[in-house]
Amino acid sequence: MSFKIFSYQFFGRIKPVEKVESRRHILHKEYLQFKSVESSDELKEFLELKKKVTSESFRAKKEEILILKLKGSSEEAFLKEYSGVKKNCQIKKFFKVKDSSDLKRYESLKDSEKIKEFSRLTDFMANGSFRSARDESRRQVYRGSDEEEKVREYNKYKKSTFVKAFLELHNSAPLKKFEAIASSEKLKKYKELHELPDIDKEKAGELKKLRADHDIRDYLKFERSKKYKFYREALDSYNLKRYNELKPVVESEDFQKRVIFLKDKKKFEKSEAYKKFKRLKELSSNDDIKFYLKYGKSPLLKNYYDTIDSDNLKRYMELNDLVLSEDFIRRKTYLKDPKKREKSEEYIDEQKYLEMKKRPHLVKYFEYKDSDRFDFFRKWEVSFEDDFKGEILSTNKWSSLSLWAEKMTGRNFSMSGDLNIYTDGKNVRTGGRLTIETRKEKSEGLMWNPAAGFIPSTFDYTSGLVSTGKSFSQPDGIFEAKVRFKPVKEVVSSLILQGEDNSHRIHLFEMGTKNRVGVSFTGAGGKLQMEGLDISNLKKGKWYIFTLKKEGRLLIWKINETEVMRLDKPGIDFPLHIDILSIVVEEIPGSKLPVRFETEWVKCYRKNLD
């Protein structure tokens, strides 16, 4: 057992993990508060106030305030001018109208749809549009119109022999059948035989057979028909072309409506112009319209509109806004106040500065600003962490296969002498902490034998491992884990940092057959050697935070933030990933089963480059 660990615990140098985590929590909370204050508008305001109240100009302004008064000031001049403008006759009449019910009614009507409609209809009647619409309506008759001419022409072509033949045959079943036979091999053969000047007996028989074929006979009959002749002549005829031009026009809904309109003898009474005429007569007797027209000609309203953009009113409004404003009233009261200094902006700023200067979080900010209290957070940043609070293991961070299993076999394997096989995550649980459970149960797997390679074997125990081999590694930095120290001598439970070639392995923590921290490596003759520190004196069943800080060749181990060992080890200059695992090395008594290796969290840091 290690006397160092014993003495550290005896003299209280290794603090309980609860105190360490509490101190870390408080420190982190203070750091977050420090950063919050550092980026806050409150600090910015305080620094600006400090700069302001300690300036020479601020001191001069404080002295100037004492000699200010209303008499002879610009404020007194504004008050006198405002009083004179307020008595002006034009202004007084303006305000008599400004908030009156008549003006409100007039203004509401001014942009109303009713007045707009009345104006449009009045213009419509006055500008001759009504007369033009009436005269135009009288001129629009069906007789002699383009529409009458189009209907006459359309009916003429529709009755044409060629067009009638086209309409009867176009897209008809007989025509489609005719066209299908026309492109058939049967007809092609018939025409070839028919056109031969001399044919032998066999071909004559074939021609005779084709002449009797129903399709050929139907084809020839249809081809010689008068309808088909008219149909073909119609295809390129002017009559059909003109008919097709007129048909969509004459049969369109708009055209038909136009014809009905032209034939209607009361079309004008149905026109929009006549409706507008009737609507204008209706609006002319409306009370709102009568009021609007009468009030619009009144002298008071004229004065109102003449004044609204005048310089007199503009100046009155400027002065009114000024002398009735909170700032002006405050300024006037301030100039008359013998205790104005205490009410001045400068005095308020000075008092606020003095008050803010005493605020505890600002006092603490300046206390810590140039100290080294938060050096850790400034120098280091989190590069990897997991608190295992999820219901399942995070596959983005961990694999339940070792790096060598990933590369070589695609499944876990054991080394010669190990009594367990690693399952693919079945022995790993999360949900508040990582638990690797070692159980006694038969299982098949592979064992690595240096002489024979991978050998299928049967194991009496199953266990588990998790690895960041695929997701995370770093050559230097801080590696930490909170682990329950509960060794079982038949099982080696470790948290190991190692590279891809397995030449050196850093044991952040190991318990079981031996309880230690340190570095293992393969020595002369291929024998595994370990350089480290025994930690058997740690209290069984308690949680501890194990820390390794690596800077190049320097390795420093800490337990609950107390340094327990440092080594100078060259050659470990490669990225290190994390493996957490349990290995069965001896038969485990049933009373100890299952064996649980518990890790509450893992966290790694790297140097902050900012």
XYZ file of C-alpha atoms in Angstrom:
610
model
C 0.000 0.000 0.000
C 1.089 3.561 -0.674
C 2.191 5.553 2.372
C 1.738 8.733 0.299
C -1.986 8.102 -0.241
C -2.377 7.054 3.409
C -0.695 10.217 4.700
C -2.600 12.453 2.241
C -5.891 11.046 3.494
C -4.824 11.050 7.153
C -3.855 14.733 7.042
C -6.922 15.674 4.954
C -5.046 16.671 1.806
C -7.360 14.533 -0.316
C -10.621 16.350 0.229
C -13.981 14.563 -0.025
C -15.288 14.546 -3.580
C -18.434 16.400 -2.453
C -16.322 19.359 -1.289
C -14.277 19.325 -4.489
C -17.373 19.315 -6.698
C -19.067 21.942 -4.535
C -15.998 24.201 -4.794
C -15.858 23.619 -8.564
C -19.563 24.408 -8.880
C -19.180 27.617 -6.895
C -16.097 28.623 -8.890
C -17.841 27.926 -12.190
C -20.922 29.817 -11.039
C -18.704 32.776 -10.052
C -16.964 32.585 -13.439
C -20.278 32.615 -15.292
C -21.367 35.598 -13.184
C -18.030 37.273 -13.921
C -18.479 36.706 -17.675
C -22.090 37.885 -17.443
C -21.001 41.113 -15.760
C -18.097 41.491 -18.190
C -20.458 41.516 -21.196
C -23.322 43.338 -19.465
C -24.790 46.728 -20.283
C -24.587 47.412 -16.551
C -20.764 47.274 -16.555
C -20.649 49.334 -19.718
C -22.914 51.920 -18.078
C -20.770 51.952 -14.919
C -17.526 52.487 -16.849
C -19.112 55.258 -18.868
C -20.378 56.899 -15.651
C -16.962 56.585 -14.063
C -15.305 58.228 -17.047
C -17.938 60.947 -17.027
C -18.041 61.863 -13.310
C -14.262 61.877 -12.957
C -13.776 64.212 -15.951
C -12.837 67.900 -15.733
C -15.848 68.897 -17.856
C -18.175 67.195 -15.364
C -16.692 69.189 -12.489
C -17.100 72.422 -14.466
C -20.727 71.563 -15.278
C -21.546 71.058 -11.595
C -20.262 74.547 -10.824
C -22.176 76.074 -13.741
C -25.511 74.672 -12.491
C -25.380 76.794 -9.347
C -25.655 80.102 -11.269
C -28.590 79.139 -13.572
C -32.038 80.954 -13.196
C -35.257 81.593 -15.220
C -35.004 85.414 -15.529
C -33.135 86.402 -18.668
C -33.057 82.802 -19.928
C -34.167 81.517 -23.359
C -37.008 79.701 -21.610
C -38.456 83.037 -20.392
C -38.293 84.435 -23.969
C -40.188 81.388 -25.335
C -42.943 81.820 -22.742
C -43.476 85.504 -23.694
C -43.614 84.712 -27.428
C -46.054 81.824 -26.840
C -48.427 84.099 -24.882
C -48.558 86.624 -27.796
C -49.161 84.064 -30.572
C -51.877 82.348 -28.554
C -54.029 85.586 -28.630
C -53.949 85.896 -32.471
C -57.536 86.056 -34.003
C -56.741 83.671 -36.853
C -55.367 81.097 -34.386
C -58.361 81.443 -32.048
C -60.854 80.802 -34.927
C -58.744 77.883 -36.070
C -59.058 76.134 -32.702
C -62.801 76.925 -32.572
C -63.174 74.716 -35.665
C -60.359 72.234 -34.992
C -62.120 70.009 -32.474
C -65.733 70.774 -33.470
C -68.290 68.068 -34.247
C -69.036 69.734 -37.631
C -65.371 69.467 -38.687
C -65.198 65.862 -37.534
C -68.333 65.089 -39.549
C -66.986 66.962 -42.581
C -63.567 65.253 -42.376
C -65.155 61.845 -41.955
C -67.310 62.462 -45.049
C -64.450 63.985 -47.040
C -62.733 60.677 -47.722
C -65.864 58.549 -47.451
C -66.923 56.329 -50.286
C -70.252 58.200 -50.416
C -68.604 61.568 -51.232
C -66.156 59.961 -53.623
C -69.064 58.327 -55.435
C -71.013 61.621 -55.552
C -67.954 63.427 -57.002
C -67.393 60.724 -59.611
C -71.045 60.779 -60.674
C -71.127 64.585 -60.813
C -68.018 64.577 -63.027
C -69.566 61.837 -65.148
C -72.620 63.955 -65.837
C -70.697 67.208 -66.283
C -67.972 66.016 -68.638
C -70.374 64.670 -71.280
C -69.732 60.991 -70.517
C -73.417 60.369 -69.812
C -74.496 61.949 -73.106
C -71.844 60.042 -75.040
C -72.909 56.758 -73.447
C -76.566 57.431 -74.285
C -75.782 58.307 -77.912
C -73.476 55.311 -78.262
C -76.176 52.998 -76.917
C -78.624 54.252 -79.525
C -76.112 53.536 -82.309
C -75.476 49.940 -81.244
C -78.023 47.735 -83.115
C -77.842 44.249 -84.517
C -78.942 45.055 -88.070
C -75.911 45.854 -90.197
C -73.449 45.011 -87.379
C -70.242 42.922 -87.716
C -71.899 40.308 -85.535
C -74.805 39.926 -87.968
C -72.345 39.556 -90.851
C -70.319 36.878 -88.980
C -73.463 34.875 -88.117
C -74.676 35.006 -91.726
C -71.273 33.901 -93.075
C -70.938 31.154 -90.451
C -74.360 29.654 -91.304
C -73.499 29.750 -95.018
C -70.296 27.716 -94.569
C -71.880 25.397 -92.048
C -74.395 24.285 -94.723
C -71.652 23.766 -97.364
C -71.514 20.193 -98.812
C -67.774 19.908 -98.175
C -67.948 21.202 -94.593
C -70.892 18.944 -93.804
C -68.939 15.957 -95.165
C -65.904 16.951 -93.097
C -67.915 17.352 -89.895
C -69.600 13.979 -90.425
C -66.374 12.042 -91.073
C -63.796 13.924 -88.934
C -62.722 11.704 -86.027
C -65.498 9.215 -86.938
C -65.142 5.443 -86.467
C -65.334 4.665 -90.245
C -62.554 7.169 -90.973
C -60.361 5.804 -88.180
C -60.902 2.287 -89.473
C -60.097 3.435 -93.016
C -56.863 5.112 -91.849
C -55.874 2.043 -89.807
C -56.307 -0.233 -92.853
C -54.451 2.261 -95.034
C -51.275 1.744 -92.995
C -51.686 -2.048 -92.686
C -49.387 -4.652 -94.217
C -52.463 -6.375 -95.683
C -53.333 -3.374 -97.860
C -49.701 -2.838 -98.782
C -49.543 -6.445 -100.033
C -52.817 -6.056 -101.960
C -51.548 -2.969 -103.773
C -48.263 -4.663 -104.668
C -50.062 -7.650 -106.216
C -52.704 -5.522 -107.907
C -50.092 -3.385 -109.664
C -48.061 -6.323 -111.031
C -48.465 -6.674 -114.842
C -48.091 -10.437 -114.788
C -48.597 -12.712 -111.809
C -48.285 -16.428 -111.399
C -50.995 -18.743 -110.241
C -49.962 -18.619 -106.602
C -49.941 -14.801 -106.469
C -53.211 -14.650 -108.375
C -54.772 -16.841 -105.732
C -53.376 -14.606 -102.994
C -54.738 -11.476 -104.769
C -58.138 -13.090 -105.089
C -58.159 -13.904 -101.400
C -57.238 -10.312 -100.494
C -60.018 -8.924 -102.767
C -62.501 -10.958 -100.768
C -61.155 -9.727 -97.399
C -63.759 -7.642 -95.535
C -61.225 -4.953 -94.492
C -59.947 -4.549 -98.084
C -63.465 -4.424 -99.470
C -64.534 -1.860 -96.815
C -61.419 0.186 -97.524
C -62.001 0.274 -101.307
C -65.703 1.050 -100.867
C -64.958 3.922 -98.446
C -62.186 5.250 -100.711
C -64.584 5.430 -103.693
C -67.403 7.007 -101.653
C -68.658 10.518 -102.452
C -68.470 11.527 -98.782
C -64.817 10.665 -98.561
C -64.206 12.555 -101.800
C -65.930 15.658 -100.339
C -64.030 15.144 -97.054
C -60.641 15.172 -98.843
C -61.577 18.186 -100.934
C -62.692 19.981 -97.755
C -59.375 19.447 -95.943
C -57.522 22.227 -97.735
C -60.552 24.246 -98.800
C -61.166 27.889 -97.973
C -64.708 27.009 -96.847
C -63.460 24.734 -94.040
C -60.698 27.118 -93.053
C -63.136 30.028 -92.799
C -65.696 27.862 -90.972
C -63.075 26.895 -88.354
C -62.158 30.545 -87.946
C -65.759 31.655 -87.418
C -66.978 28.745 -85.257
C -65.113 29.589 -81.969
C -65.999 33.261 -82.430
C -69.733 32.857 -83.188
C -70.272 30.111 -80.585
C -68.358 31.903 -77.809
C -70.250 33.092 -74.735
C -69.042 36.681 -75.204
C -70.254 36.752 -78.853
C -73.669 35.381 -77.910
C -74.001 37.951 -75.133
C -73.040 40.672 -77.601
C -75.759 39.602 -80.049
C -78.375 39.579 -77.271
C -77.190 43.030 -76.199
C -77.431 44.460 -79.757
C -80.946 43.077 -80.188
C -82.129 44.486 -76.796
C -84.282 47.632 -77.359
C -83.954 48.652 -73.664
C -80.237 48.327 -73.498
C -79.641 51.911 -72.365
C -81.950 51.544 -69.318
C -79.767 48.554 -68.344
C -76.490 50.385 -68.959
C -74.009 51.579 -66.313
C -74.463 55.176 -67.508
C -78.188 55.082 -66.743
C -77.554 53.455 -63.354
C -75.092 56.247 -62.518
C -77.691 58.838 -63.484
C -80.276 57.238 -61.146
C -77.691 56.938 -58.324
C -76.723 60.626 -58.604
C -80.374 61.673 -58.191
C -80.591 59.456 -55.100
C -77.377 60.857 -53.525
C -78.363 64.492 -54.187
C -81.141 64.205 -51.592
C -78.928 62.580 -48.917
C -78.477 64.591 -45.620
C -74.724 63.918 -45.443
C -74.220 65.173 -49.011
C -76.261 68.326 -48.338
C -74.281 69.026 -45.133
C -70.948 68.390 -46.864
C -71.700 70.791 -49.726
C -73.020 73.561 -47.401
C -70.293 73.314 -44.707
C -67.580 73.159 -47.329
C -68.424 76.764 -48.351
C -68.465 78.252 -44.785
C -65.999 81.090 -43.751
C -64.909 79.239 -40.621
C -63.844 76.191 -42.633
C -62.034 78.434 -45.115
C -60.107 80.078 -42.222
C -59.308 76.620 -40.876
C -57.755 75.451 -44.146
C -56.001 78.784 -44.723
C -54.452 78.553 -41.261
C -53.536 74.882 -41.159
C -50.340 75.349 -43.227
C -49.610 78.952 -42.130
C -46.401 80.118 -40.459
C -48.477 81.516 -37.553
C -49.923 78.110 -36.715
C -46.609 76.353 -37.313
C -44.896 78.685 -34.840
C -47.766 78.349 -32.360
C -47.533 74.537 -32.488
C -43.757 74.643 -32.095
C -44.042 76.899 -29.060
C -47.011 74.937 -27.674
C -45.139 71.637 -27.955
C -42.091 73.240 -26.441
C -43.590 75.034 -23.411
C -45.967 72.159 -22.575
C -43.354 69.461 -22.960
C -42.171 67.602 -19.898
C -38.590 68.641 -20.611
C -39.496 72.373 -20.808
C -41.686 72.275 -17.694
C -38.967 70.381 -15.905
C -36.381 72.870 -17.113
C -38.521 75.863 -16.075
C -39.137 74.345 -12.653
C -35.474 73.479 -12.428
C -34.376 77.063 -13.213
C -36.709 78.376 -10.499
C -35.635 75.692 -8.005
C -33.019 76.775 -5.436
C -32.091 73.109 -5.004
C -31.526 72.498 -8.703
C -28.094 70.983 -8.243
C -29.517 67.975 -6.376
C -31.974 67.468 -9.244
C -29.465 67.884 -12.061
C -28.456 65.117 -14.448
C -24.899 65.483 -13.247
C -25.891 65.020 -9.626
C -28.050 62.004 -10.531
C -25.188 60.488 -12.566
C -22.773 61.050 -9.701
C -25.121 59.449 -7.165
C -25.783 56.514 -9.480
C -22.057 56.040 -10.005
C -21.481 55.989 -6.237
C -24.367 53.530 -5.790
C -23.183 51.211 -8.586
C -19.654 51.306 -7.205
C -20.959 49.497 -4.102
C -22.956 46.781 -5.891
C -21.584 43.400 -4.683
C -21.337 41.754 -8.128
C -19.482 44.775 -9.570
C -17.183 44.919 -6.532
C -16.477 41.193 -7.009
C -15.934 41.697 -10.760
C -13.166 44.259 -10.195
C -11.753 42.106 -7.401
C -11.414 39.160 -9.828
C -10.665 41.157 -12.997
C -6.879 41.153 -12.657
C -6.620 38.067 -10.423
C -5.729 34.509 -11.410
C -8.945 33.035 -9.920
C -10.391 32.142 -13.325
C -7.145 31.251 -15.091
C -8.330 27.666 -15.613
C -11.408 28.765 -17.573
C -9.341 31.248 -19.565
C -6.611 28.746 -20.446
C -8.659 25.558 -21.011
C -11.721 24.602 -23.013
C -13.809 21.413 -22.885
C -12.895 19.040 -25.716
C -14.982 16.055 -24.620
C -17.559 15.346 -21.911
C -20.305 12.915 -21.010
C -22.425 12.663 -17.837
C -24.169 9.447 -19.012
C -27.611 10.820 -18.154
C -29.159 9.482 -21.346
C -31.143 6.259 -21.257
C -28.711 4.686 -23.732
C -25.005 5.141 -24.418
C -24.259 8.014 -26.804
C -23.028 6.390 -30.020
C -21.694 9.772 -31.183
C -19.183 9.670 -28.327
C -18.621 6.000 -27.470
C -18.326 2.648 -29.154
C -18.880 -0.638 -27.344
C -16.038 -2.089 -29.465
C -12.343 -1.470 -28.846
C -10.366 0.377 -31.532
C -8.552 -2.850 -32.463
C -11.818 -4.800 -32.642
C -13.188 -2.104 -34.997
C -10.152 -2.410 -37.257
C -9.455 -6.151 -37.175
C -12.485 -8.360 -36.527
C -15.522 -6.107 -36.334
C -16.350 -7.608 -32.921
C -14.712 -7.683 -29.498
C -12.105 -10.278 -28.611
C -10.189 -11.235 -25.459
C -6.501 -11.643 -24.788
C -4.927 -14.910 -23.759
C -5.497 -15.412 -20.019
C -8.670 -13.313 -19.787
C -11.685 -15.195 -18.461
C -14.327 -12.971 -20.030
C -15.548 -11.919 -23.438
C -16.719 -8.353 -24.085
C -20.299 -8.160 -25.300
C -21.422 -5.562 -27.819
C -22.905 -3.179 -25.235
C -25.115 -5.702 -23.388
C -23.099 -5.262 -20.182
C -23.121 -1.448 -20.371
C -25.827 0.737 -18.773
C -26.371 4.489 -18.492
C -29.038 6.724 -16.944
C -27.164 8.897 -14.460
C -23.849 7.057 -14.525
C -21.931 4.565 -16.687
C -22.075 1.042 -15.246
C -19.993 -1.802 -16.704
C -21.393 -5.015 -15.274
C -19.390 -8.240 -15.149
C -21.599 -11.339 -14.995
C -21.054 -15.091 -14.839
C -22.628 -16.505 -17.981
C -21.431 -18.728 -20.789
C -20.659 -16.936 -24.040
C -18.868 -17.682 -27.307
C -16.195 -15.373 -28.679
C -12.675 -14.946 -30.027
C -9.415 -15.090 -28.064
C -6.151 -13.676 -29.374
C -3.234 -16.076 -29.139
C 0.109 -14.551 -30.252
C 1.166 -17.880 -31.724
C -2.115 -19.016 -33.304
C -4.040 -15.785 -33.918
C -7.773 -15.542 -33.224
C -9.201 -18.749 -31.731
C -12.966 -19.366 -31.186
C -13.404 -19.952 -27.444
C -16.055 -20.365 -24.739
C -15.923 -17.957 -21.799
C -17.515 -18.274 -18.364
C -17.905 -14.519 -17.876
C -19.166 -11.544 -19.857
C -18.100 -7.964 -19.351
C -18.140 -4.675 -21.240
C -16.031 -1.829 -22.501
C -16.595 1.571 -24.033
C -14.115 3.443 -26.187
C -13.711 6.838 -27.888
C -11.310 5.328 -30.430
C -13.467 6.430 -33.373
C -14.820 9.707 -31.973
C -12.252 11.449 -29.777
C -8.538 11.584 -29.052
C -5.992 14.268 -28.189
C -2.221 14.140 -27.542
C -2.095 16.614 -24.636
C -4.499 18.195 -22.197
C -6.461 17.277 -19.095
C -8.341 13.985 -18.742
C -10.758 13.540 -15.813
C -13.292 11.020 -14.565
C -15.393 10.595 -11.436
C -15.219 6.907 -10.467
C -16.468 4.820 -7.526
C -13.459 3.113 -5.857
C -14.837 -0.378 -5.170
C -12.128 -2.902 -6.129
C -12.784 -6.620 -6.593
C -9.426 -8.435 -6.744
C -10.597 -10.937 -9.389
C -11.572 -8.151 -11.812
C -9.312 -5.422 -13.219
C -11.402 -2.279 -13.879
C -9.598 0.549 -15.651
C -9.900 3.868 -17.372
C -7.002 3.875 -19.848
C -5.613 6.463 -22.259
C -3.861 4.911 -25.234
C -2.935 5.395 -28.860
C -3.395 3.245 -31.934
C -0.200 1.184 -31.527
C -0.712 0.266 -27.833
C 3.005 0.928 -27.105
C 2.347 2.967 -23.951
C -0.855 3.047 -21.968
C -1.631 5.712 -19.399
C -3.757 4.418 -16.535
C -5.842 7.301 -15.315
C -7.209 4.799 -12.841
C -7.038 1.024 -12.207
C -8.561 -1.095 -9.453
C -8.940 -4.802 -8.749
C -5.939 -7.098 -8.545
C -3.874 -3.945 -8.108
C -5.081 -0.449 -7.349
C -2.895 2.152 -9.042
C -2.311 5.003 -11.444
C 0.611 5.225 -13.855
C 1.992 4.159 -17.222
C 2.273 0.604 -18.551
C 4.502 -0.382 -21.462
C 6.102 -3.452 -23.022
C 9.646 -3.888 -21.759
C 12.540 -6.088 -22.773
C 11.474 -9.607 -23.663
C 7.913 -8.494 -24.332
C 7.044 -8.347 -20.637
C 4.425 -5.811 -19.562
C 5.860 -3.279 -17.105
C 4.131 -0.662 -14.961
C 5.474 2.564 -13.524
C 3.045 4.206 -11.138
C 1.584 4.713 -7.682
C -0.405 2.358 -5.462
C -3.769 3.834 -4.406
C -5.076 0.967 -2.287
C -5.471 3.259 0.733
C -8.388 5.083 -0.903
C -11.688 4.529 0.941
C -13.699 1.647 -0.441
C -17.093 2.487 -1.904
C -16.319 6.223 -2.138
C -16.333 8.383 -5.271
C -13.106 10.038 -6.437
C -12.168 12.414 -9.234
C -9.084 11.121 -11.039
C -7.208 13.688 -13.154
C -4.302 13.413 -15.565
C -2.653 16.532 -16.951
C -0.333 15.828 -19.890
C 1.984 18.464 -21.351
C 4.422 16.814 -23.739
C 6.480 14.346 -21.729
C 5.284 15.590 -18.334
C 2.427 13.559 -16.768
C 0.719 14.717 -13.551
C -1.898 12.648 -11.681
C -4.339 14.150 -9.199
C -6.993 12.637 -6.917
C -9.738 15.051 -5.900
C -7.481 17.869 -7.218
C -4.518 16.865 -4.996
C -1.387 16.001 -6.950
C -0.259 12.476 -6.099
C 2.346 11.722 -8.763
C 4.214 13.176 -11.722
C 6.341 11.349 -14.303
C 8.657 12.472 -17.066
C 7.871 10.011 -19.887
C 9.190 10.676 -23.387
C 7.731 8.868 -26.372
C 4.035 9.400 -25.588
C 3.604 11.957 -28.349
C 0.530 10.559 -30.093
C -3.227 11.195 -29.774
C -4.773 9.348 -26.817
C -8.296 7.952 -26.763
C -10.257 6.695 -23.755
C -11.093 3.065 -22.932
C -13.213 2.135 -19.894
C -13.390 -1.624 -19.250
C -13.404 -4.530 -16.779
C -11.314 -7.714 -17.252
C -11.865 -10.975 -15.320
C -8.483 -12.458 -14.354
C -9.600 -15.028 -11.695
C -12.731 -16.993 -10.879
C -15.164 -14.686 -9.025
C -16.993 -15.943 -5.920
C -20.773 -15.898 -6.394
C -21.221 -13.531 -3.442
C -19.364 -10.804 -5.377
C -21.404 -11.138 -8.559
C -22.356 -9.213 -10.517
C -19.328 -6.851 -10.351
C -20.225 -3.263 -11.199
C -17.655 -0.676 -12.321
C -19.281 2.786 -12.049
C -18.217 6.067 -13.676
C -20.382 9.148 -13.070
C -18.811 11.428 -15.693
C -15.843 11.908 -18.001
C -14.483 15.280 -19.056
C -11.451 16.335 -21.118
C -9.894 19.734 -21.775
C -7.462 21.195 -24.269
C -5.526 24.464 -24.257
C -7.643 27.439 -25.316
C -5.942 28.996 -28.349
C -7.920 32.273 -28.211
